[in-house]
Amino acid sequence: MPSRFEYLFVLLVYLGAGATILWSPLRRLLRTRLFWMSAITFEVLGTIVDLLAIRWGWWSWTAGRVCGLGVLGIPIEEHIGFFIGHMLVVGSWEIVSE
């Protein structure tokens, strides 16, 4: 596998493992408007934090380790990671709260 797809591959493994464990609550959550509103909010906040961290020189991505697609200078993998992280945390919260 080319090194530029490693981050994406790890995210997909993370998604697969989490979604397998949390399938029932995730299936319900993905149908609710509140889940999507919170996902968008989390994405916007994550993007703002990333943009600030990039501007202040706190972190960056090696060009050869990301696939090359990006939004606002942030690799698409990072945006996918925001969504997966949000989805798995909310799914876990649903299980704990039941």
PDB file of C-alpha atoms in Angstrom:
ATOM      1  CA  MET A   1       0.000   0.000   0.000  1.00  0.00           C
ATOM      2  CA  PRO A   2       1.372   3.434  -0.879  1.00  0.00           C
ATOM      3  CA  SER A   3       2.361   5.442   2.194  1.00  0.00           C
ATOM      4  CA  ARG A   4      -0.012   8.244   1.176  1.00  0.00           C
ATOM      5  CA  PHE A   5      -2.974   5.977   2.025  1.00  0.00           C
ATOM      6  CA  GLU A   6      -1.727   4.777   5.434  1.00  0.00           C
ATOM      7  CA  TYR A   7      -3.608   7.385   7.489  1.00  0.00           C
ATOM      8  CA  LEU A   8      -6.819   6.698   5.582  1.00  0.00           C
ATOM      9  CA  PHE A   9      -6.369   2.938   6.019  1.00  0.00           C
ATOM     10  CA  VAL A  10      -5.879   3.298   9.784  1.00  0.00           C
ATOM     11  CA  LEU A  11      -9.030   5.429   9.988  1.00  0.00           C
ATOM     12  CA  LEU A  12     -11.028   2.801   8.103  1.00  0.00           C
ATOM     13  CA  VAL A  13      -9.777   0.075  10.453  1.00  0.00           C
ATOM     14  CA  TYR A  14     -10.762   2.301  13.392  1.00  0.00           C
ATOM     15  CA  LEU A  15     -14.201   2.811  11.845  1.00  0.00           C
ATOM     16  CA  GLY A  16     -14.655  -0.894  11.138  1.00  0.00           C
ATOM     17  CA  ALA A  17     -13.734  -1.964  14.649  1.00  0.00           C
ATOM     18  CA  GLY A  18     -15.870   0.699  16.321  1.00  0.00           C
ATOM     19  CA  ALA A  19     -18.871   0.274  14.051  1.00  0.00           C
ATOM     20  CA  THR A  20     -18.822  -3.497  14.563  1.00  0.00           C
ATOM     21  CA  ILE A  21     -18.994  -3.091  18.329  1.00  0.00           C
ATOM     22  CA  LEU A  22     -21.490  -0.205  18.274  1.00  0.00           C
ATOM     23  CA  TRP A  23     -23.676  -1.249  15.329  1.00  0.00           C
ATOM     24  CA  SER A  24     -27.090  -1.113  17.087  1.00  0.00           C
ATOM     25  CA  PRO A  25     -26.834   2.377  18.575  1.00  0.00           C
ATOM     26  CA  LEU A  26     -25.079   3.727  15.485  1.00  0.00           C
ATOM     27  CA  ARG A  27     -27.851   2.485  13.215  1.00  0.00           C
ATOM     28  CA  ARG A  28     -30.382   4.413  15.321  1.00  0.00           C
ATOM     29  CA  LEU A  29     -28.191   7.504  15.649  1.00  0.00           C
ATOM     30  CA  LEU A  30     -27.499   7.862  11.940  1.00  0.00           C
ATOM     31  CA  ARG A  31     -31.234   8.412  11.416  1.00  0.00           C
ATOM     32  CA  THR A  32     -31.557  11.329  13.831  1.00  0.00           C
ATOM     33  CA  ARG A  33     -31.253  14.991  12.990  1.00  0.00           C
ATOM     34  CA  LEU A  34     -29.620  15.769  16.350  1.00  0.00           C
ATOM     35  CA  PHE A  35     -26.734  13.382  15.571  1.00  0.00           C
ATOM     36  CA  TRP A  36     -26.040  15.114  12.245  1.00  0.00           C
ATOM     37  CA  MET A  37     -26.269  18.577  13.815  1.00  0.00           C
ATOM     38  CA  SER A  38     -23.767  17.591  16.493  1.00  0.00           C
ATOM     39  CA  ALA A  39     -21.512  15.958  13.853  1.00  0.00           C
ATOM     40  CA  ILE A  40     -21.462  19.186  11.842  1.00  0.00           C
ATOM     41  CA  THR A  41     -20.745  21.203  14.989  1.00  0.00           C
ATOM     42  CA  PHE A  42     -17.886  18.867  15.907  1.00  0.00           C
ATOM     43  CA  GLU A  43     -16.500  19.094  12.364  1.00  0.00           C
ATOM     44  CA  VAL A  44     -16.566  22.905  12.408  1.00  0.00           C
ATOM     45  CA  LEU A  45     -14.905  23.088  15.830  1.00  0.00           C
ATOM     46  CA  GLY A  46     -12.273  20.518  14.829  1.00  0.00           C
ATOM     47  CA  THR A  47     -11.536  22.459  11.658  1.00  0.00           C
ATOM     48  CA  ILE A  48     -11.124  25.701  13.603  1.00  0.00           C
ATOM     49  CA  VAL A  49      -8.732  24.039  16.058  1.00  0.00           C
ATOM     50  CA  ASP A  50      -6.741  22.503  13.188  1.00  0.00           C
ATOM     51  CA  LEU A  51      -6.520  25.820  11.344  1.00  0.00           C
ATOM     52  CA  LEU A  52      -5.290  27.571  14.469  1.00  0.00           C
ATOM     53  CA  ALA A  53      -2.771  24.819  15.210  1.00  0.00           C
ATOM     54  CA  ILE A  54      -1.448  24.966  11.641  1.00  0.00           C
ATOM     55  CA  ARG A  55      -1.215  28.765  11.763  1.00  0.00           C
ATOM     56  CA  TRP A  56       0.649  28.703  15.078  1.00  0.00           C
ATOM     57  CA  GLY A  57       2.971  25.947  13.856  1.00  0.00           C
ATOM     58  CA  TRP A  58       1.834  23.357  16.392  1.00  0.00           C
ATOM     59  CA  TRP A  59       1.389  20.632  13.775  1.00  0.00           C
ATOM     60  CA  SER A  60       1.423  19.776  10.122  1.00  0.00           C
ATOM     61  CA  TRP A  61       1.073  16.740   7.887  1.00  0.00           C
ATOM     62  CA  THR A  62       3.791  15.182   5.779  1.00  0.00           C
ATOM     63  CA  ALA A  63       2.704  15.410   2.145  1.00  0.00           C
ATOM     64  CA  GLY A  64       3.754  11.820   1.417  1.00  0.00           C
ATOM     65  CA  ARG A  65       1.608  10.456   4.258  1.00  0.00           C
ATOM     66  CA  VAL A  66      -1.780  11.872   3.215  1.00  0.00           C
ATOM     67  CA  CYS A  67      -3.719  11.138   0.040  1.00  0.00           C
ATOM     68  CA  GLY A  68      -3.497  14.703  -1.257  1.00  0.00           C
ATOM     69  CA  LEU A  69      -7.141  15.756  -1.060  1.00  0.00           C
ATOM     70  CA  GLY A  70      -7.920  18.497   1.403  1.00  0.00           C
ATOM     71  CA  VAL A  71     -10.432  21.075   2.518  1.00  0.00           C
ATOM     72  CA  LEU A  72      -9.157  24.460   3.757  1.00  0.00           C
ATOM     73  CA  GLY A  73      -5.609  23.113   3.787  1.00  0.00           C
ATOM     74  CA  ILE A  74      -6.543  20.232   6.076  1.00  0.00           C
ATOM     75  CA  PRO A  75      -6.203  16.686   4.683  1.00  0.00           C
ATOM     76  CA  ILE A  76      -9.496  14.932   3.979  1.00  0.00           C
ATOM     77  CA  GLU A  77      -8.366  12.150   6.320  1.00  0.00           C
ATOM     78  CA  GLU A  78      -8.494  14.583   9.224  1.00  0.00           C
ATOM     79  CA  HIS A  79     -12.103  15.508   8.401  1.00  0.00           C
ATOM     80  CA  ILE A  80     -13.005  11.831   8.121  1.00  0.00           C
ATOM     81  CA  GLY A  81     -11.292  11.257  11.471  1.00  0.00           C
ATOM     82  CA  PHE A  82     -13.394  13.996  13.076  1.00  0.00           C
ATOM     83  CA  PHE A  83     -16.571  12.283  11.888  1.00  0.00           C
ATOM     84  CA  ILE A  84     -15.481   8.787  12.913  1.00  0.00           C
ATOM     85  CA  GLY A  85     -14.372  10.001  16.339  1.00  0.00           C
ATOM     86  CA  HIS A  86     -17.642  11.834  16.886  1.00  0.00           C
ATOM     87  CA  MET A  87     -19.705   8.872  15.717  1.00  0.00           C
ATOM     88  CA  LEU A  88     -17.930   6.373  17.971  1.00  0.00           C
ATOM     89  CA  VAL A  89     -18.026   8.629  21.044  1.00  0.00           C
ATOM     90  CA  VAL A  90     -21.743   9.325  20.630  1.00  0.00           C
ATOM     91  CA  GLY A  91     -22.424   5.636  19.959  1.00  0.00           C
ATOM     92  CA  SER A  92     -20.502   4.679  23.101  1.00  0.00           C
ATOM     93  CA  TRP A  93     -22.404   7.295  25.081  1.00  0.00           C
ATOM     94  CA  GLU A  94     -25.679   5.776  23.921  1.00  0.00           C
ATOM     95  CA  ILE A  95     -24.626   2.340  25.186  1.00  0.00           C
ATOM     96  CA  VAL A  96     -23.424   3.703  28.542  1.00  0.00           C
ATOM     97  CA  SER A  97     -26.585   5.775  29.059  1.00  0.00           C
ATOM     98  CA  GLU A  98     -28.828   2.752  28.457  1.00  0.00           C
TER      99      GLU A  98
END
